Structures are given as C-alpha cells and as structure tokens.
Amino acid sequence: MTSRNAVGELVSQPYKYGFVTEIETEKIAKGLNEDVIRLISSKKQEPEFLLNFRLRAFRKWLQMKEPNWAELGYPSIDYQDIVYYAAPKQNQKKSSLDEVDPKLLETFDKLGIPLGEQKRLANVAVDAVFDSVSIATTYKEKLAEDGVVFCSISEAVSEYPELIEKYLGTVVPPGDNFFAALNSAVFSDGSFVYIPKGVECPMELSSYFRINSGDTGQFERTLIIAEEYSSVSYLEGCTAPMFDTNTLHAAVVELVALDEASIKYSTVQNWYSGDEKGVGGIYNFVTKRGLCKGINSKISWSQVETGSAITWKYPSCILQGEGSVGEFYSVALTNHFQKADTGTKMVHVAPNTRSTIVSKGISAGKSSNSYRGLVQMGPKASGARNYSQCDSMLIGDLAAANTYPYIRSQQPAASIEHEASTCRISEDQLFYLQSRGIGFEEAVSMMVSGFCREVFNQLPMEFAAEADKLLSLKLEGSVG
Amino acid sequence: MRLNSKNWLTSLPQPSGTLSEVQLRGREFLFSNDLPPKNNESWRLADYEKLNRFLDLPVSNDSFLDSESRNLWPEVASGAFRVVLGPAGECNSEVSLPVGFRRLTNPEIEQMLGKTLDSCSCKDSWSVSLNHALTSELLAFSVSGRNLPPMELISHAKTNELCPTRVLIVLEENAELELLQVVLGSDFSAHSHLVEIHIGQEANLTHGLIGIGNNNSGFMANLAIEQELRSNYLFTSFIQGMAFGRVEPRLVQRDGQANTTIRGLQIAKGSEQLATHSSICFKGPNGTLDQLQKAIANDSSHSIFNGTIDVPRVAQGTNAEQLSRNLLLSSRARIDAKPELKIVADDVRCAHGATVSQLQQEEVFYLRSRGITSNQAAKLLLDGYCQEILEKLPSNAKNWIISDECKLII
Amino acid sequence: MISKDSEIILEIKNLQARVEDQSILQGVNLTIRSGEIHALMGRNGSGKSTLAKILAGHPSYTVTGGTVLYCGKDLLDLDPEERSRIGLFLGFQYPIEIPGVNNLEFLRVATNARRQGLNKEELDVFEFEEVVREKLKIVQMDSSFLDRSVNEGFSGGEKKRNEILQMALLEPTVSILDETDSGLDIDALRIVSSGVNQLSNPKTATLLITHYQRLLNEIKPDFVHVMSAGRIIKTGDKELALDLEKTGYDWIDKDAQPKGNDL
C-alpha cells in the first residue's frame, strides 16, 4: 500500500467517549418561546435583570437569520425540536461531592476527569458540567483563600449578581450573531471565574463539558474576569455520547482582562464527530471573544479541535488597551465528513497592540478544514503589529484545506504580515524516519505532532501530552 | 438602486451588430439583478456611489476622439503595430492586421465567443453582464507563429462617455505574442472592457494592461484566460488615476501543466478606490503560478485585493505562490486584502502571503545612512517598489508611463 | 602614523542606550584620532553592533546618557543622512536587500549627497559612471553589479564588497565596519581588507568590529578594545587581539566574579 493511503487510514479511530450514562433526567418539553425562557429562568431562580437579558436576546434572535456564509452546508436545524433544559435529577446542587450521584462521578471517572478527593488531578481545579448543569467544582475552598472565585455561572448569578450584571454580554452582546443571541436567551450553565486584583491564580482552572442527552442542546456560558495585575490559565474539555442525530452546541465565552492582567484560555474539543459515513455528531457553533480592556493586558487562546461534525468557531481578541496582546494558537484535525471552519479575529483598536496567530489544520478523509481570520488595524492602532501563520497538512486526496484570511488596515504605522502554506507528509520524510528504525505509524504521528508543536507548546503542561495523545489516537488506523 | 430603473436600460443604444444577442442577454440580466448584491463577497467593499456615477454616463456610439487627445499618445514602438478599440478607433471589421494575425470569421466567432468566460465560470458575473449589455462591437482574431510584431491595443474614453470594448483572442498552438493593452480615461469618463484569451498548447503570451485615468475616470476590466498544456502566460497590470477601478483577471489552466505569472500594481490616491479580484483555477496536474500583487494607498484612497487559488483533486503536483504586498501611506487611506487558498489535493505546494505596512524602516535607514534624506529615500523606495512590477510589462509599455508617474504620488 | 597631536575625530563619553526596555550600552568611552585604526572585539551580544548603529543614528535605539562628538560637533543631534554627509560611514553587518531600487542610481544619489556635504559639484550620470568604474577596481567587482537592485540576490561576499564600494565612493572621514569579515572566504577577505587599506590615510580613521584575528592580520589595528555587557572593559595594542585568539573571552567572566570586599 502506498504511504499516502496508509496515512489516510491512520486517521480513523473509534470514539472512546461515546457511552451514554443511564441517569434519570429532568427535561423540559421541546420547543422555544418566551414561556420556555421564563421557565428556564425560574428553574434557576434568577434575578429580574437576567430574565430581561434573556428575553431581549430572544427577541433579537427571532429577527435574525441563520448564517450560511461559512458554506458549511448542514441541514437546517429545527429549533422547536430541541430540549433547552435538561438536568440530572438531583434535589439541588450538592454542597459536597459525597452527595453527588455516584453515576455522575463514575461518568467523569470514565472520561478521565476524576472528581473524588483521592483521585482528582493535583493542581487543577475542575468544574464539571453535565448536560445543562454544573454538578461539582473541585478545590473551591482552596481557591477562595486567594479570593479567586471559580464556580458555575448559575451559582455566580446568585452569589455575585453585581459582577454578572456588570460584565455579562459586554464582550459578546446578545445580538452579536444568531447563535450568540440564541445562547443569551437560553443558556443553562457554564463556568464563572473572577481573579481579584494582583492575584496570580494558584492553580489551573478547568471546566469539563459533557453532553449526555441526545435531543438536548448545550448552551453553556462562560465568563472570566481578570482584575488589574492578575493572571489565570483556564482549560475546557468536551465530550459527548454517540448518537446518530445531530446535537447543537452553541456556547458563548467572554473574557475581560483589565490593566496588566493576563488570561490564557485553552480548549481541547473532542465532541462526538459523527461516524465514518458522516451520520450524527455535534454541531459546534461557538462564540468566543476576549476583551483586552486594560493597558498591557493579554489574552491568549489555544485550541485543539478534533471533534464535532461541524465546528464554527473564531476565538477573538479586541485589543482595546494600549500595548495589549492577543494570541491565537490552533490545531484543528478533521476526518471523515467533519467540517471545521475556525480561526480568529484580532481587532487592534489601541496603539502598540500586538497579535500573533498560529493555525495548523490537518484534513483527512473527506473532511473540510478552513481557516478564516480577520486582522484589523483601526485608525488609532499606530505601532501595532500582527503576525499570522496558517499551515495546512493534507492527508489523502479527498480532503479539503481552505484559507481565508482577511486583512484590513487603516493605520500606516501598523504592520500586518500573513503567511500560509500547505504541505503533506512527504514520502521522503517518512522514508528517512523509517530508515532509522521508526515504525510507520509512529513516524506519521511524529510528523503530525511536529507539525503542531508550536501550538502544543502553548497548552498548559498537564494537557500538552494529553493533546498529543488525542491527536495520535485520532490518526490511528487512518494511515495503515 | 438606480440601475433598476428601466430608464437606464432603455436609454442604452439599441442592440446591434454581431453582439446584439449577447447585448439582449446582458440587459435581461441587469434588469433582473439590479446592481451587484452587497452580500456578494467580491462586491462587499465596492464604492457604490462611484459605481453609480460611472453608470450615469451616456454610452458612446460612433463619436471620434479629437486629435488633441490622440496627440498625447506616444508613437507606435518601432516594429510594433497599433489597433485602436472602441468609438475612437477604426470600425473593428475594418482593422487591418499584419501577417500571423487573422480576423475570426462569423461562424468562428459564434463558436468561440463566451467559451472562455464559461471555462472561467464568470459568464454570469455582474461586471461581465454589464459589458454584455453595453458592447456592440467585437475585435476577434487568432494568432499563429512566432516572431510577430508586438501588438498595442488602445482605447481612450472621452469626457462624458461610458466606453464599452470587447476583444476575443485565440493563440494557436505554439504561437507567441507580446500584447500591450492601454486604457486611458478622461475626466468624467468610464470604461467597461472584456477580453477573452485562449492560449493554445505551447503558446506564449506576454500581456500587459495599463489603465491610466484622469480624475473622475471609471474602469472595469474583466479578463478571462484559458491556458492549454505547456503554455506560458505572463500578465502584468498597472492601474493608476482611476476614481473607481476594478480589474478581474480570471484564469483557468485547462489541463494543468502550464505556467502562469501574474504581476500587478495599483496606486491609489485622492479618494480613489482600486480593486483587483483575481481567481486562478488549476484543472489538471503540475501547473505553476507565481503571483505578486502590489498596492499603494495614499490620501483617503482605498485599495482592495481579493485573490483566490483553487486547487481541486485533479491538480496534483501544482506549485502555486501568491503574495500581496501593500503599502499604506496615509492614516486616512485603507487597505483590504484577502488571499484565499482552496485545496483538495495532497501533493501540492501552495503558499500565500499578505503584508500591509508603511515603508520598511530598515530600508529607509540604510539609505539615510548613505546620506540620502528621508524624502528622497521614500521616493527611491517607492520607485523601486513599483519598478519591480513595471519592468515586467511588455517593452513598449515604457512610452506610456510618464517617467515620473510613480513619483507623483508622494 | 599615530601622534598625540592628531586631531580627535570621534569622542564617545559615557554613552548609554537602550532598545525598547532593554539597556544595551552602559557607559562606553572611546576616543578615535585621525590616522588611527581601532578594533572592537567581544562576544555576541556585548553591544558592539549596537554601538555601531547608534553612531550611524538608527532610530530603534534610544540614547539615555552620554555624548558623542564628531570633529567637535554633537553627533547625536544629527539625522542619519547628515552623519553620512559629514563623513561618517557604517559598513553594515547585514546589508539589507532593497528590491526594485537600482544599485547604480542608489550609489549616485548617495555619492552626490556626500559631495554636497563636501561642497563639491554634483556628478551627472555620465561623470558618475566613470567614477564608479574606477572604484569598482578597488573591490574587484564586475560592473554588472551596478545594474542590479541594491544588494538583491547578492552573495554574502558580494554584499560586503558593495559596502566597501560605497565606502570608496563616499570617502568618509571615519568608517565603522561592523563584522565586514564575517561570512567571507579567504579571497574575499583579502579583497575587502586591501580595499580598506587603500582607502585609509592619515586624515581618516577606522573602527573595525570583528570576532576574528584573521581580519586583523590584514588590517593592522593601533588599538584593540574588548567590549562586554555594554562597556569597553579592556584596551590594548594588537597583542591583545592575539591573546584573545588564544584564550577566548572566558577571563571576562572570571574578572566579573565578585571581589572579596563584596562579600
């Protein structure tokens, strides 16, 4: 077999997170209208301002059209055929882990995210979200010692309503786009992080999102606020069971960094991607945006995107504070019939802002992998600089790799530099490695991980190895 | 939008000549489509006010260009020959062509016309339809053999007219031609130009397009190029002084295995909007593309570059490179660039790059450290920046570019 | 050739400078008189090239203290082009490629700028061609170099020879040659050094920045300075360069060890 076919086959690997947890779930009826929104809000005992926020968003959403510009070509979604709230039946959020349904703990154990005292990851605090609700957050007390707040957003709504009211929807306004509006109307749960002034968060924070129900949409909402001179590193992971229907995931993430603050946000996205014929999988339509509000603030996005049937996601930075820095490091691997359309927007508003974009796309099977990005230098962004590099690797001659970088400048004393290239795993390189005694599959995975090295280096240490492994698992059998 | 008014369409001269059928088709298209839709990616940034102003001009029919304007033209380069297109020129059917050039017969035209537009899938593009609606005359010829005299194709729009022109060129197998097109605009004039070129096997075409306007000149040019096996095509464009300028080169390598080189320079000043929308598609293996697009934006002008490279599965072994280099010289000016790569083939080498900046500080410093003032250094660097493109134009182009033209922008 | 009475051409006093937030020069002192050849040595990152660029007026560096007098005039006040016009020349370590700008045209404009500084008549295109052809011989360059773009596609050695050609045309009073020897093979090194030797005279001075003794075998320095951490820490004659060749720079670290009274 030629090595090209071989490489192609190494990319297909069964999804190992595809199990369903048998647990009694409380679901509301399918469908979406103002009453449903009032119901969600009342179930969560939300204050008035939040209900109004939801209703405003819903009314906007009704007037918006579903976008089709990304040429993703998915069958239209029936928004009345989705359950907007599902929660494992528990009386209330438990104050201690001992009271959490052991089935849920077992689920997260199986996913490699043990929550129990003995087994949990050292130095990583985890917020575990199951369908629409957060079921547990570890190390909360320890974080509280430094004044760091890490909890579910529902909890934050009742505990810190003034912060929610002040920041929610300020980075991603409810009417920003179709899916952000939908999320703003119906969001169920998600994580909230607040780092007080001058605090360097003592451990990695991590949220783990699990979709369990087949007909339930997942609409989580994450808000991270880093006060002046503070810093935090946050990681999210995601998996879902295998269903032959498509599940909608429309999350919104908002980050705010004040003067001299820095936020590092990493994602390892491994939602179920559908089977090798393209049946089932998650529609991952996500809006992520960070506001570098303060001077010299920094927001860095790193992502490893391997799952979902369709991904539509552009983690962005608004560089509003003078001297602020935005970064985007991305690896996107697509196989079979997956479609990923991902990239970033770097909007340079203030002088001397800097941004770096490194995107690595790997397309195998009949998948399509696109980089879509915008770098904009506003009229006041003198001295601003951007450097972007987008590389694609193609495995097999049926996969597509597209690059659509938009660049726009209105400031002569700003510079933008974009480079893109495409390559394959060359037979010469393979031969060279093999002639040194390295097995075929290992050689391929070495080259793929070498291709992605720059991005993996950006991930928190605990997860860099994980990401590398995920990629080689995903590649296994697709080369052979 | 203004165009939709039946008035505009009915005010056009009655369809006539070889192209009357095409004219009707174009007018129907415009009637049902109105102005190009803003949500169409390639029109998103277009200045509709300027476009409208350009469409307000009466379409020229058989008026003649005054000799004063003609006297501004440089002499025909020695050894070359000149054909004047449009109302300023000879009636196309009367053009006499030297040995090696042959006017296409009506049946041939019937067979070939629109074929290349089809292959380049731009038959239904808005600007092509506009040209269809307007143009009543066609210059169509084939070229065979080598060592032919270089050709100059001139069109010059007069003040207060919209000048439509269309050309169809067939380069026979193994033919070789140097073709320079010059489009001159007067104040309050506009051009709609459409050229289809079929380049046969092993044929070579060096093609230059110079568009120089004067204040309120409008210019829309559509090029549809089809290359056959082992052909070579070098296209160089230089656009300056157009209030609204839009060049759309579309090229297809029909079976791959051909070489394409594209060089473009647009210099925008005042409140001009200049745009290049290029699209290259490889429909066979082992083709090459080397594309360099440069732009300078000064004052409150706007420069746009959109470039697509399409490498489908059949195009294994393609080697394509595209670079868009832009200089932004004023804080009121704006530059938009969008290079696009679409690839479905794994054994290819494709790269693109885009930069926007002002002059490189290190280069300015090097020159200043040799005693050259910043102003002089900027002039030299801008000149050099332009020269890298201009030197690729066919040799007889020099006479058309006023020597200090590039320096005028500073 | 050296005498105490020679005129001071360049006088650097306690020069301090930074780039962005990093301090690079921490108080450089150096006096250069006419007729002298100085060699400046030191490790990578010791500040040698920074000193050269600051003397030429590179805008990326900010002078934070100290003075530089050129023939008694404040040099730091001048634009880069003015420095060239009054006779200061920097031979770049990495001469930049400038596509599209014709080398001959560039050389002519630069030469005329210098002639203006010397109150000489400008040369027209034809006169200049004659001058440049003469000077080409000094660096043994082919006239085809003139038709190309500035440094574009030149090999390392060709770029350095183009620098010396510029030096020959501009007839500077003080030449700072930043690692002009790096990347040269032995033949190119001879050509470049003989060029420099031909161009020096009792009225001019040269500052050579180099890592290697081999350049100093060709161009004999009167003084050798060693730079470390943004300062000149040792000055000697050409024997010092030979010592450095043998012992390397490790002694710098030893000397930098805290002395007993620091404890």
Coordinates of N, CA and C in Angstrom, one line a residue, chain B residues 197-348:
Chain B
I197 N -9.2 35.3 -23.8 CA -8.0 34.9 -24.5 C -7.9 33.4 -24.3
H198 N -7.7 32.7 -25.4 CA -7.5 31.3 -25.3 C -6.0 31.0 -25.8
I199 N -5.3 30.4 -24.9 CA -3.8 30.2 -25.2 C -3.6 28.7 -25.5
G200 N -3.3 28.4 -26.8 CA -3.1 27.1 -27.2 C -1.9 26.4 -26.6
Q201 N -1.8 25.1 -26.9 CA -0.6 24.4 -26.4 C 0.7 25.0 -26.8
E202 N 1.6 25.0 -25.8 CA 3.0 25.6 -26.0 C 3.0 27.0 -26.6
A203 N 1.9 27.7 -26.5 CA 1.9 29.1 -26.9 C 2.4 29.9 -25.7
N204 N 3.0 31.1 -26.1 CA 3.4 32.0 -25.1 C 2.8 33.4 -25.3
L205 N 2.3 33.9 -24.2 CA 1.7 35.3 -24.3 C 2.2 36.1 -23.2
T206 N 2.8 37.3 -23.6 CA 3.2 38.3 -22.6 C 2.2 39.4 -22.7
H207 N 1.5 39.6 -21.7 CA 0.3 40.5 -21.7 C 0.4 41.6 -20.7
G208 N 0.3 42.8 -21.2 CA 0.4 44.0 -20.2 C -0.9 44.7 -20.3
L209 N -1.4 45.2 -19.2 CA -2.6 46.0 -19.1 C -2.3 47.3 -18.3
I210 N -2.3 48.4 -19.0 CA -2.1 49.7 -18.3 C -3.4 50.5 -18.3
G211 N -3.8 50.8 -17.1 CA -5.0 51.7 -17.0 C -4.7 53.0 -16.4
I212 N -4.7 54.0 -17.1 CA -4.4 55.3 -16.5 C -5.5 56.3 -16.7
G213 N -6.1 56.7 -15.6 CA -7.2 57.6 -15.6 C -6.8 59.0 -15.3
N214 N -7.8 59.9 -15.3 CA -7.6 61.3 -15.1 C -8.8 61.8 -14.3
N215 N -8.5 62.0 -13.0 CA -9.6 62.4 -12.1 C -10.7 61.5 -12.0
N216 N -11.9 61.9 -12.5 CA -13.1 61.1 -12.4 C -13.2 60.0 -13.5
S217 N -12.3 59.1 -13.5 CA -12.4 58.1 -14.5 C -12.8 56.8 -13.8
G218 N -13.6 56.1 -14.6 CA -14.0 54.7 -14.0 C -13.5 53.7 -15.0
F219 N -13.2 52.5 -14.4 CA -12.6 51.4 -15.2 C -13.0 50.1 -14.6
M220 N -13.6 49.3 -15.5 CA -13.9 47.9 -15.1 C -13.4 47.0 -16.2
A221 N -12.5 46.1 -15.8 CA -11.9 45.2 -16.8 C -12.1 43.8 -16.4
N222 N -12.7 43.0 -17.2 CA -12.7 41.5 -17.0 C -11.8 40.8 -17.9
L223 N -11.0 39.9 -17.4 CA -10.2 39.1 -18.3 C -10.5 37.7 -18.0
A224 N -10.7 37.0 -19.1 CA -11.0 35.5 -18.9 C -9.9 34.8 -19.8
I225 N -9.1 34.0 -19.1 CA -7.9 33.5 -19.8 C -8.0 31.9 -19.6
E226 N -7.8 31.2 -20.7 CA -7.7 29.8 -20.6 C -6.4 29.3 -21.2
Q227 N -5.7 28.6 -20.4 CA -4.3 28.1 -20.9 C -4.4 26.6 -21.1
E228 N -3.8 26.2 -22.3 CA -3.7 24.8 -22.5 C -2.3 24.3 -22.1
L229 N -2.1 23.0 -22.3 CA -0.9 22.4 -21.8 C 0.4 23.1 -22.3
R230 N 1.4 23.2 -21.4 CA 2.7 23.7 -21.7 C 2.7 25.1 -22.3
S231 N 1.6 25.9 -22.0 CA 1.6 27.3 -22.4 C 2.2 28.1 -21.3
N232 N 2.6 29.3 -21.7 CA 3.2 30.3 -20.7 C 2.4 31.6 -20.8
Y233 N 2.0 32.1 -19.7 CA 1.3 33.4 -19.7 C 1.9 34.3 -18.6
L234 N 2.3 35.5 -19.1 CA 2.7 36.5 -18.1 C 1.8 37.7 -18.2
F235 N 1.1 38.0 -17.2 CA 0.2 39.1 -17.1 C 0.7 40.1 -16.2
T236 N 0.8 41.4 -16.6 CA 1.2 42.4 -15.7 C 0.2 43.6 -15.9
S237 N -0.3 44.0 -14.7 CA -1.2 45.2 -14.8 C -0.7 46.3 -14.0
F238 N -1.1 47.5 -14.4 CA -0.7 48.7 -13.7 C -1.9 49.7 -13.8
I239 N -2.4 50.0 -12.7 CA -3.6 50.8 -12.6 C -3.4 52.1 -11.8
Q240 N -3.7 53.2 -12.3 CA -3.5 54.4 -11.6 C -4.4 55.5 -12.1
G241 N -4.8 56.4 -11.2 CA -5.6 57.6 -11.5 C -7.1 57.3 -11.8
M242 N -7.6 56.1 -11.4 CA -9.0 55.8 -11.7 C -9.8 56.1 -10.4
A243 N -10.8 56.9 -10.5 CA -11.6 57.1 -9.3 C -12.3 55.8 -8.8
F244 N -12.7 55.0 -9.8 CA -13.2 53.7 -9.5 C -12.6 52.7 -10.4
G245 N -11.7 51.9 -10.0 CA -11.0 50.9 -10.8 C -11.2 49.5 -10.3
R246 N -11.5 48.6 -11.2 CA -11.8 47.3 -10.8 C -11.3 46.3 -11.9
V247 N -10.3 45.5 -11.6 CA -9.8 44.6 -12.6 C -10.0 43.2 -12.1
E248 N -10.6 42.4 -12.9 CA -10.9 41.0 -12.5 C -10.3 40.0 -13.4
P249 N -9.0 39.6 -13.2 CA -8.4 38.5 -14.0 C -8.9 37.2 -13.5
R250 N -9.4 36.4 -14.5 CA -9.8 35.0 -14.1 C -9.1 34.1 -15.0
L251 N -8.5 33.1 -14.5 CA -7.7 32.2 -15.3 C -7.9 30.8 -15.0
V252 N -7.9 30.0 -16.0 CA -8.0 28.5 -15.8 C -6.9 27.8 -16.6
Q253 N -6.2 27.0 -15.9 CA -5.3 26.1 -16.6 C -6.1 24.8 -16.9
R254 N -6.4 24.7 -18.2 CA -7.4 23.7 -18.6 C -7.0 22.3 -18.2
D255 N -5.8 21.9 -18.5 CA -5.3 20.6 -18.2 C -4.1 20.7 -17.3
G256 N -3.9 21.8 -16.7 CA -2.7 21.9 -15.8 C -1.4 22.0 -16.7
Q257 N -0.3 21.7 -16.1 CA 1.0 21.7 -16.8 C 1.2 22.9 -17.6
A258 N 0.8 24.1 -17.1 CA 1.1 25.3 -17.8 C 1.7 26.3 -16.7
N259 N 2.4 27.3 -17.2 CA 3.0 28.3 -16.3 C 2.2 29.6 -16.4
T260 N 1.9 30.2 -15.2 CA 1.2 31.4 -15.1 C 2.0 32.4 -14.2
T261 N 2.3 33.5 -14.7 CA 3.0 34.5 -13.9 C 2.1 35.8 -13.9
I262 N 1.8 36.3 -12.7 CA 0.9 37.5 -12.6 C 1.6 38.5 -11.8
R263 N 1.7 39.7 -12.3 CA 2.3 40.9 -11.6 C 1.3 42.0 -11.6
G264 N 1.0 42.6 -10.5 CA 0.0 43.7 -10.5 C 0.4 44.8 -9.6
L265 N 0.2 46.0 -10.1 CA 0.4 47.2 -9.3 C -0.7 48.1 -9.4
Q266 N -1.3 48.6 -8.2 CA -2.3 49.6 -8.3 C -1.9 50.7 -7.3
I267 N -1.9 51.9 -7.8 CA -1.6 53.1 -7.0 C -2.8 53.9 -6.8
A268 N -3.3 54.0 -5.6 CA -4.5 54.8 -5.3 C -4.1 56.0 -4.5
K269 N -4.7 57.1 -5.0 CA -4.5 58.4 -4.2 C -5.9 59.1 -4.2
G270 N -5.9 60.3 -3.7 CA -7.1 61.1 -3.6 C -8.2 60.2 -2.9
S271 N -9.4 60.2 -3.5 CA -10.4 59.3 -2.8 C -10.7 58.1 -3.7
E272 N -9.7 57.7 -4.5 CA -9.9 56.6 -5.4 C -10.1 55.3 -4.7
Q273 N -10.9 54.4 -5.4 CA -11.0 53.1 -4.9 C -10.5 52.1 -6.1
L274 N -9.4 51.4 -5.8 CA -8.9 50.5 -6.8 C -9.0 49.1 -6.3
A275 N -9.5 48.2 -7.1 CA -9.6 46.8 -6.6 C -9.2 45.8 -7.7
T276 N -8.5 44.8 -7.2 CA -8.2 43.6 -8.1 C -8.8 42.4 -7.5
H277 N -9.6 41.7 -8.3 CA -10.2 40.4 -7.8 C -9.7 39.3 -8.8
S278 N -8.7 38.6 -8.3 CA -8.2 37.6 -9.2 C -8.6 36.2 -8.8
S279 N -8.7 35.3 -9.8 CA -9.2 34.0 -9.5 C -8.4 33.0 -10.4
I280 N -7.7 32.1 -9.8 CA -6.9 31.1 -10.6 C -7.4 29.7 -10.3
C281 N -7.6 28.9 -11.3 CA -8.0 27.6 -11.1 C -7.2 26.6 -11.9
F282 N -6.7 25.6 -11.3 CA -6.0 24.5 -11.9 C -6.9 23.3 -12.2
K283 N -7.1 23.0 -13.5 CA -8.0 21.9 -13.8 C -7.2 20.7 -14.2
G284 N -5.9 20.6 -14.0 CA -5.1 19.5 -14.3 C -3.8 19.5 -13.5
P285 N -3.0 18.5 -13.6 CA -1.8 18.4 -12.7 C -0.6 19.3 -13.1
N286 N 0.3 19.5 -12.2 CA 1.6 20.1 -12.4 C 1.6 21.5 -13.0
G287 N 0.6 22.3 -12.7 CA 0.7 23.7 -13.1 C 1.4 24.5 -12.2
T288 N 1.9 25.7 -12.6 CA 2.6 26.6 -11.7 C 1.9 28.0 -11.8
L289 N 2.0 28.7 -10.6 CA 1.5 30.0 -10.6 C 2.5 30.8 -9.7
D290 N 2.9 32.0 -10.2 CA 3.7 32.9 -9.4 C 3.0 34.2 -9.5
Q291 N 2.4 34.7 -8.4 CA 1.6 35.9 -8.5 C 2.1 36.9 -7.4
L292 N 2.3 38.1 -7.8 CA 2.7 39.1 -6.9 C 1.9 40.4 -7.2
Q293 N 1.1 40.7 -6.2 CA 0.2 41.9 -6.3 C 0.7 43.0 -5.4
K294 N 0.9 44.2 -5.9 CA 1.3 45.2 -5.0 C 0.3 46.4 -5.1
A295 N 0.2 47.1 -4.0 CA -0.7 48.2 -4.0 C -0.1 49.3 -3.1
I296 N -0.4 50.6 -3.4 CA 0.0 51.7 -2.6 C -1.3 52.5 -2.4
A297 N -1.6 52.8 -1.1 CA -2.8 53.6 -0.9 C -2.3 54.9 -0.1
N298 N -2.7 56.0 -0.7 CA -2.3 57.3 -0.2 C -3.6 58.1 0.1
D299 N -3.4 59.3 0.7 CA -4.5 60.2 0.9 C -5.7 59.5 1.6
S300 N -6.9 59.6 1.0 CA -8.0 58.9 1.6 C -8.5 57.8 0.7
S301 N -7.6 57.2 0.0 CA -8.0 56.2 -1.0 C -8.2 54.8 -0.4
H302 N -8.6 53.9 -1.2 CA -9.0 52.6 -0.7 C -8.5 51.5 -1.7
S303 N -7.6 50.6 -1.3 CA -7.1 49.6 -2.2 C -7.6 48.3 -1.7
I304 N -8.1 47.5 -2.7 CA -8.6 46.1 -2.3 C -7.9 45.1 -3.2
F305 N -7.6 44.0 -2.5 CA -7.1 42.8 -3.3 C -7.8 41.6 -2.8
N306 N -8.4 40.8 -3.7 CA -9.0 39.6 -3.4 C -8.4 38.6 -4.3
G307 N -7.9 37.5 -3.8 CA -7.3 36.6 -4.8 C -7.6 35.1 -4.4
T308 N -8.2 34.4 -5.3 CA -8.5 33.0 -5.0 C -7.6 32.1 -5.8
I309 N -7.1 31.1 -5.1 CA -6.4 30.0 -5.8 C -7.2 28.7 -5.6
D310 N -7.5 28.0 -6.6 CA -8.4 26.8 -6.5 C -7.6 25.6 -7.0
V311 N -7.3 24.7 -6.1 CA -6.5 23.5 -6.5 C -7.4 22.3 -6.2
P312 N -8.2 21.8 -7.2 CA -9.0 20.7 -6.9 C -8.2 19.4 -7.0
R313 N -8.9 18.3 -6.8 CA -8.3 17.0 -6.7 C -7.4 16.6 -7.9
V314 N -7.9 17.0 -9.1 CA -7.2 16.7 -10.3 C -5.8 17.4 -10.4
A315 N -5.6 18.4 -9.6 CA -4.5 19.2 -9.8 C -3.3 18.8 -8.9
Q316 N -3.0 17.6 -8.8 CA -1.8 17.1 -8.0 C -0.6 17.7 -8.7
G317 N 0.4 18.0 -7.8 CA 1.7 18.5 -8.4 C 1.7 20.0 -8.7
T318 N 0.6 20.7 -8.3 CA 0.5 22.1 -8.5 C 1.5 22.8 -7.6
N319 N 2.1 23.9 -8.1 CA 3.0 24.7 -7.4 C 2.6 26.1 -7.5
A320 N 1.9 26.6 -6.5 CA 1.3 28.0 -6.6 C 1.7 28.9 -5.5
E321 N 2.1 30.1 -5.9 CA 2.5 31.0 -4.8 C 1.9 32.4 -5.1
Q322 N 1.3 33.0 -4.1 CA 0.7 34.3 -4.3 C 1.1 35.2 -3.1
L323 N 1.5 36.4 -3.5 CA 1.9 37.3 -2.5 C 1.2 38.7 -2.7
S324 N 0.6 39.2 -1.7 CA 0.0 40.5 -1.8 C 0.8 41.5 -0.9
R325 N 1.4 42.4 -1.4 CA 2.2 43.4 -0.6 C 1.6 44.7 -0.7
N326 N 1.3 45.3 0.4 CA 0.6 46.6 0.3 C 1.3 47.7 1.2
L327 N 1.3 48.8 0.6 CA 1.9 50.0 1.4 C 0.8 51.0 1.7
L328 N 0.7 51.2 2.9 CA -0.4 52.2 3.4 C 0.4 53.4 3.8
L329 N 0.2 54.5 3.1 CA 1.0 55.7 3.3 C 0.3 56.9 4.0
S330 N -1.0 56.7 4.2 CA -1.8 57.8 4.9 C -2.7 57.2 5.9
S331 N -2.9 58.0 7.0 CA -3.8 57.4 8.0 C -5.3 57.6 7.7
R332 N -5.6 58.2 6.5 CA -7.0 58.3 6.1 C -7.2 57.2 5.0
A333 N -6.2 56.6 4.5 CA -6.4 55.6 3.5 C -6.7 54.2 4.1
R334 N -7.0 53.3 3.3 CA -7.4 52.0 3.8 C -7.0 50.9 2.8
I335 N -6.6 49.8 3.4 CA -6.2 48.6 2.6 C -7.0 47.4 3.0
D336 N -7.6 46.7 2.1 CA -8.2 45.4 2.4 C -7.5 44.4 1.5
A337 N -7.1 43.3 2.1 CA -6.5 42.2 1.3 C -7.1 40.9 1.8
K338 N -7.4 40.0 0.8 CA -7.9 38.7 1.2 C -7.4 37.7 0.2
P339 N -6.3 37.0 0.5 CA -5.9 35.9 -0.3 C -6.6 34.7 0.1
E340 N -7.0 33.9 -0.8 CA -7.7 32.6 -0.5 C -7.1 31.4 -1.1
L341 N -7.0 30.4 -0.4 CA -6.5 29.1 -0.9 C -7.6 28.1 -0.7
K342 N -7.9 27.4 -1.8 CA -8.9 26.3 -1.6 C -8.2 25.0 -2.2
I343 N -7.9 24.1 -1.4 CA -7.1 23.0 -1.9 C -7.8 21.6 -1.5
V344 N -7.9 20.8 -2.6 CA -8.3 19.4 -2.3 C -7.3 18.5 -3.1
A345 N -6.1 18.5 -2.7 CA -5.1 17.6 -3.4 C -3.9 17.6 -2.5
D346 N -3.4 16.5 -2.2 CA -2.4 16.5 -1.1 C -1.0 16.6 -1.6
D347 N -0.7 16.4 -2.9 CA 0.7 16.5 -3.3 C 0.9 17.8 -4.0
V348 N 0.7 18.9 -3.3 CA 0.9 20.2 -3.9 C 1.7 21.1 -3.0

